[in-house]
Coordinates of C-alpha atoms in Angstrom, one line a residue:
X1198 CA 0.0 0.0 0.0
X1199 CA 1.4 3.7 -0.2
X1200 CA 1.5 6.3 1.8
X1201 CA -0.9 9.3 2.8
X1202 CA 2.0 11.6 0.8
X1203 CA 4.0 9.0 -0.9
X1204 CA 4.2 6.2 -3.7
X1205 CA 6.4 3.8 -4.5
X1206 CA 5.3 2.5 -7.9
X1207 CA 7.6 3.6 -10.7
X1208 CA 7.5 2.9 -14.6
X1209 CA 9.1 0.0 -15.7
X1210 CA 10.5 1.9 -19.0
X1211 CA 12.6 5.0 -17.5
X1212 CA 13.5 5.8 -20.7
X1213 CA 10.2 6.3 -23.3
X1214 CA 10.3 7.9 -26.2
X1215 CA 6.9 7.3 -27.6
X1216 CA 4.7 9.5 -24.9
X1217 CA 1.2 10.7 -25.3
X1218 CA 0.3 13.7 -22.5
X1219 CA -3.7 14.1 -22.3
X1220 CA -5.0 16.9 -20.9
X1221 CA -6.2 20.6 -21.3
X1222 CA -4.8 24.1 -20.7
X1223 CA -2.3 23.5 -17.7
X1224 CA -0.9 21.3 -20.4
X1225 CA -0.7 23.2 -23.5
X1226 CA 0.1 26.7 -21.3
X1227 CA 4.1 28.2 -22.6
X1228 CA 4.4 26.2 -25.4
X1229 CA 3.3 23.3 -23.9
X1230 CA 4.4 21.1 -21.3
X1231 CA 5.1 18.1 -23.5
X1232 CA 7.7 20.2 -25.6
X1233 CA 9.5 21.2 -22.4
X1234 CA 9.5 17.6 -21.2
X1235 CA 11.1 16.5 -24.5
X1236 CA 14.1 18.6 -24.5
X1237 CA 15.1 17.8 -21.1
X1238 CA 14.7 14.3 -22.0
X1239 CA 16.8 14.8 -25.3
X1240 CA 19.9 16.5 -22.9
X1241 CA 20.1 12.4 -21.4
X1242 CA 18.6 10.1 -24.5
X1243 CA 21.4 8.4 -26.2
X1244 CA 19.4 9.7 -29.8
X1245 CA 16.7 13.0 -30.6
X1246 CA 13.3 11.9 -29.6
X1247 CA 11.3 11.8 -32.7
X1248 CA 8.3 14.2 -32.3
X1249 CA 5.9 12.2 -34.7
X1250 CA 5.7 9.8 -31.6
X1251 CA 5.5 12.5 -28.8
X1252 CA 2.4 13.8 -28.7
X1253 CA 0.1 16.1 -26.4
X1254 CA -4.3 15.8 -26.6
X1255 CA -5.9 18.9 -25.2
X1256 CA -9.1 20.1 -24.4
X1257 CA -9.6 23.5 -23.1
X1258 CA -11.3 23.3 -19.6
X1259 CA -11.4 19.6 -19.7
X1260 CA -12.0 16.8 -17.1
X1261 CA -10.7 13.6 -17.1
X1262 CA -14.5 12.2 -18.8
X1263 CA -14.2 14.9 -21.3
X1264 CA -11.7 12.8 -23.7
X1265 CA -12.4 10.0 -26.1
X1266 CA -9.3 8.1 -24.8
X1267 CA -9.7 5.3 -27.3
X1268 CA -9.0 8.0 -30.5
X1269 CA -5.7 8.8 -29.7
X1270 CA -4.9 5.3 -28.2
X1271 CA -5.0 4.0 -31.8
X1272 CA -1.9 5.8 -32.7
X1273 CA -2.1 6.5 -36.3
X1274 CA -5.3 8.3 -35.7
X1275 CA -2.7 11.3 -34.3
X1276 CA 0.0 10.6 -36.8
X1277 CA 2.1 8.8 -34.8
X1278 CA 3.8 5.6 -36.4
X1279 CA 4.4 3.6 -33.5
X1280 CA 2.1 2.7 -30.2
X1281 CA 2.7 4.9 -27.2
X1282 CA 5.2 3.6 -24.6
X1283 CA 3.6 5.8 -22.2
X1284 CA 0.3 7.8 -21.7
X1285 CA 0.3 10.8 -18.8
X1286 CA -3.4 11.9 -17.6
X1287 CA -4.0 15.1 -16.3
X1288 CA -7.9 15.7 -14.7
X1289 CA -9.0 19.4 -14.6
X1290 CA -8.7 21.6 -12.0
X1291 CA -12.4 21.7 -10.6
X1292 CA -12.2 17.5 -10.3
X1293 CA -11.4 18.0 -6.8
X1294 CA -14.1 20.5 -5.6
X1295 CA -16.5 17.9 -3.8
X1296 CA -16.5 14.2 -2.9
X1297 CA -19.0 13.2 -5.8
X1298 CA -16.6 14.7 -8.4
X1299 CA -13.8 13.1 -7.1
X1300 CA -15.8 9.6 -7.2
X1301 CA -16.7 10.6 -11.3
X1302 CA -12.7 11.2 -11.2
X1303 CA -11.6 7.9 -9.6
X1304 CA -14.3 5.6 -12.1
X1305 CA -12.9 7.9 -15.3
X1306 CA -9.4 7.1 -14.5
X1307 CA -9.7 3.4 -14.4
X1308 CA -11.6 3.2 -16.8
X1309 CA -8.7 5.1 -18.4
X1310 CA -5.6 3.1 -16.9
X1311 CA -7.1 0.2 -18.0
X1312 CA -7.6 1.1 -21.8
X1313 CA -3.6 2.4 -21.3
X1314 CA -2.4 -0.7 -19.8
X1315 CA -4.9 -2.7 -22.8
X1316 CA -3.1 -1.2 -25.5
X1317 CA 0.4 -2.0 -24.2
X1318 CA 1.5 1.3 -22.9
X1319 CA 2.0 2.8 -18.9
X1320 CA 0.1 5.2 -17.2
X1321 CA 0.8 8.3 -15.1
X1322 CA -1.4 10.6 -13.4
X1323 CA -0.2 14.2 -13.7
X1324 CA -0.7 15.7 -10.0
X1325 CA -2.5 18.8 -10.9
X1326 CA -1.6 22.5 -8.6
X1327 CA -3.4 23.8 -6.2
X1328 CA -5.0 27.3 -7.0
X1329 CA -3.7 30.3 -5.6
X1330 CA -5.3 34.1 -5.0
X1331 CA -6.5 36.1 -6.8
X1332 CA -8.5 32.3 -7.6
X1333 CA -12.1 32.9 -5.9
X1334 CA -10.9 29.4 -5.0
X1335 CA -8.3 29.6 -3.4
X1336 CA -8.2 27.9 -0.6
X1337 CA -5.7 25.1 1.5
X1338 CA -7.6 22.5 1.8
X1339 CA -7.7 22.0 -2.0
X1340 CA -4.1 20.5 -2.8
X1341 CA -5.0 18.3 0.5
X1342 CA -7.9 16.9 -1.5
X1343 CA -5.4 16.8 -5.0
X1344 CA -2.9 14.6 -3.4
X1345 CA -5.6 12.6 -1.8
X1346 CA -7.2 11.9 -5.3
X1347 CA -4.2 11.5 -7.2
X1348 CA -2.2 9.3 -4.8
X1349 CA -5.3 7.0 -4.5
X1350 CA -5.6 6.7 -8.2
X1351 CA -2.2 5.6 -8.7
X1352 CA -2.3 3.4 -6.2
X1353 CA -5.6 1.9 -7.2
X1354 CA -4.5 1.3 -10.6
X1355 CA -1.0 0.7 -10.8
X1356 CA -0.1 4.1 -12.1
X1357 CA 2.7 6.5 -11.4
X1358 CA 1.7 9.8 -9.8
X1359 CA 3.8 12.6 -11.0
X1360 CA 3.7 15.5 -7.6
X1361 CA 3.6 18.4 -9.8
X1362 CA 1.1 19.7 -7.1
X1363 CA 3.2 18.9 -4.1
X1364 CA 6.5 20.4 -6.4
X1365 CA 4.1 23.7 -6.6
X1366 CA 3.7 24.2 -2.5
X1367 CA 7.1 23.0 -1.9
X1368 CA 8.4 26.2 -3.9
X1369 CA 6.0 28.4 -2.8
X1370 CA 7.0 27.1 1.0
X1371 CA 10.8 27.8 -0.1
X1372 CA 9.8 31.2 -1.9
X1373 CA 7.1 32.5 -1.2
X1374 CA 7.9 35.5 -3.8
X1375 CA 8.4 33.0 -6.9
X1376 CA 5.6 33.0 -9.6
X1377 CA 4.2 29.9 -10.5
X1378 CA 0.8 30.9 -11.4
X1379 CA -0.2 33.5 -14.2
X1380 CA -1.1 36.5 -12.1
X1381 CA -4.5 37.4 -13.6
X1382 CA -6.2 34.0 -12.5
X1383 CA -4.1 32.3 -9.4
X1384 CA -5.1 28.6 -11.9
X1385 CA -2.9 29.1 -14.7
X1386 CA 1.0 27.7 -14.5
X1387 CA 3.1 30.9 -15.5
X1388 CA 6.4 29.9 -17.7
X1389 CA 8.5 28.8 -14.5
X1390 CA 5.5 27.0 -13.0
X1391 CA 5.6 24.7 -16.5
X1392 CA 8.9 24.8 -15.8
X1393 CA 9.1 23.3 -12.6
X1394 CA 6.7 20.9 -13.6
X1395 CA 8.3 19.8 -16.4
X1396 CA 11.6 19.2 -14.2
X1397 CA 8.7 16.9 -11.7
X1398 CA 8.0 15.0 -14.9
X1399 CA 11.6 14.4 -16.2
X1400 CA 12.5 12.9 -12.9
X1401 CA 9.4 11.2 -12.4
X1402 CA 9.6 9.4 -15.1
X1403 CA 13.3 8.5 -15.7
X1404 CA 14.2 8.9 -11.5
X1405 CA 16.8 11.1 -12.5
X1406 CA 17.4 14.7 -10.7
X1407 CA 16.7 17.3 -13.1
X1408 CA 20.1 19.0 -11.2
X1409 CA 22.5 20.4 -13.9
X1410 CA 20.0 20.0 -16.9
X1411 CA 21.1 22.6 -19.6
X1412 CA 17.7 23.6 -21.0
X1413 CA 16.4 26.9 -19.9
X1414 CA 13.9 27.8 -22.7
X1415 CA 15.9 29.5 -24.8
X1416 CA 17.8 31.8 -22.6
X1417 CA 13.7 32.8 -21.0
X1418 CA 14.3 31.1 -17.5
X1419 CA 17.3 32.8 -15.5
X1420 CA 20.7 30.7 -13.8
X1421 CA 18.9 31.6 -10.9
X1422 CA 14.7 30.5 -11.3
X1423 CA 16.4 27.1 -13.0
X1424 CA 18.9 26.0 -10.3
X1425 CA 15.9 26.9 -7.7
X1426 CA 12.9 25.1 -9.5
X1427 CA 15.8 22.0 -10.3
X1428 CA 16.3 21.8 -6.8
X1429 CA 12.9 22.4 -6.3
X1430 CA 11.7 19.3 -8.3
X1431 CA 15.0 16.8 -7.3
X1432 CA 13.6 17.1 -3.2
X1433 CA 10.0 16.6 -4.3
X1434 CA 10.6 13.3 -6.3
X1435 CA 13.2 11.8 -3.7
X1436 CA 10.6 12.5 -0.5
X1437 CA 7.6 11.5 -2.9
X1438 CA 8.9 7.9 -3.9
X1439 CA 11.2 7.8 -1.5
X1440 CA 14.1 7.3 -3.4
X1441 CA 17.7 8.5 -4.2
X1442 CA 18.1 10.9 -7.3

């Protein structure tokens, strides 16, 4: 069983290259997670990812019920050439808002895991943040409930949970001035919140510390906001799988 914070089930393939992200706008927000992920994975693959096979499926204000999972699941039908090694799920923000939504969330994603794990491929459940003020929202109890959902969902179905949302508070916690949120609605992820998350994601998936990685967004992310959302990231996926990075 796993932990109240923690989880202990990793991928099997720490090294996919065939990767299918499924989401909505936390996803596709500054250029889009997915591309972010990529290039940090292309600083430690051995050859250049091929993009035909790494793919992102977005829905703007979407829930996890709100996709046709068995479209993109059949690969060519998103010009991919190959089946996907590995398919990441990310629920919308206002799945966590009362118990009967997080019940919907709970059937969706097994259903959803077990259409993944059908077609040959691993699933991960993208740990959604926690919104902040000026969020109507806002409010603490909120990435309680998130880690609660998400933690039982992995565990229920034998997927890894990737603690973007845990990564989020633990910066925030650390530096309290960083912005991780786009200021005008406290939901969004600003460029170094899709940052930090895509530095959660790298090492969730390959248990690697995102410590040293080069990439930086083209010169957009300073020495400083890198090293601190690296570091960030590296102590959020040791504590949450209790591991060494």
């Amino acid at each position: 069983m796993f932990a109240s914070d923690t989880q202990t089930y990793s991928l099997i393939n720490k090294t996919p290259e065939r990767v299918l992200f499924i989401g909505n706008s936390y996803l596709y927000y500054n250029d889009s997670l997915h591309n972010h992920v990529r290039r940090m994975l292309d600083e430690i693959y051995p050859n250049k990812i091929d993009t035909t096979n790494y793919k992102s499926v977005t829905i703007s204000g979407s829930r996890s019920w709100h996709h046709n999972i068995d479209h993109p699941l059949k690969h060519k039908n998103i010009g991919a050439d190959q089946p996907f090694q590995l398919v990441i799920l990310q629920g919308g923000s206002g799945e966590t808002n009362t118990k009967s939504e997080r019940k919907i969330f709970s059937n969706e994603i097994k259903k959803a895991v077990n259409k993944i794990h059908q077609s040959g491929a691993e699933a991960a459940l993208y740990m959604i943040h926690a919104y902040v003020e000026p969020h109507n929202k806002a409010n603490p109890q909120m990435i309680k409930d998130i880690k609660k959902m998400y933690i039982d969902a992995g565990a229920n179905n034998n997927a890894l949970v990737i603690p973007v949302g845990i990564a989020f508070e633990n910066a925030y916690k650390l530096n309290p001035n960083i912005k991780l949120h786009k200021s005008f609605d406290g939901s969004h992820p600003s460029l170094l919140g899709t940052y930090l998350a895509s530095c959660v994601v790298f090492a969730s998936i390959t248990q690697k510390s995102p410590r040293g990685i080069d990439y930086n967004y083209f010169n957009e992310i300073s020495d400083v906001d890198k090293n601190f959302l690296q570091d960030v990231a590296h102590m959020t996926v040791e504590t949450f799988f209790d591991i060494k990075l």
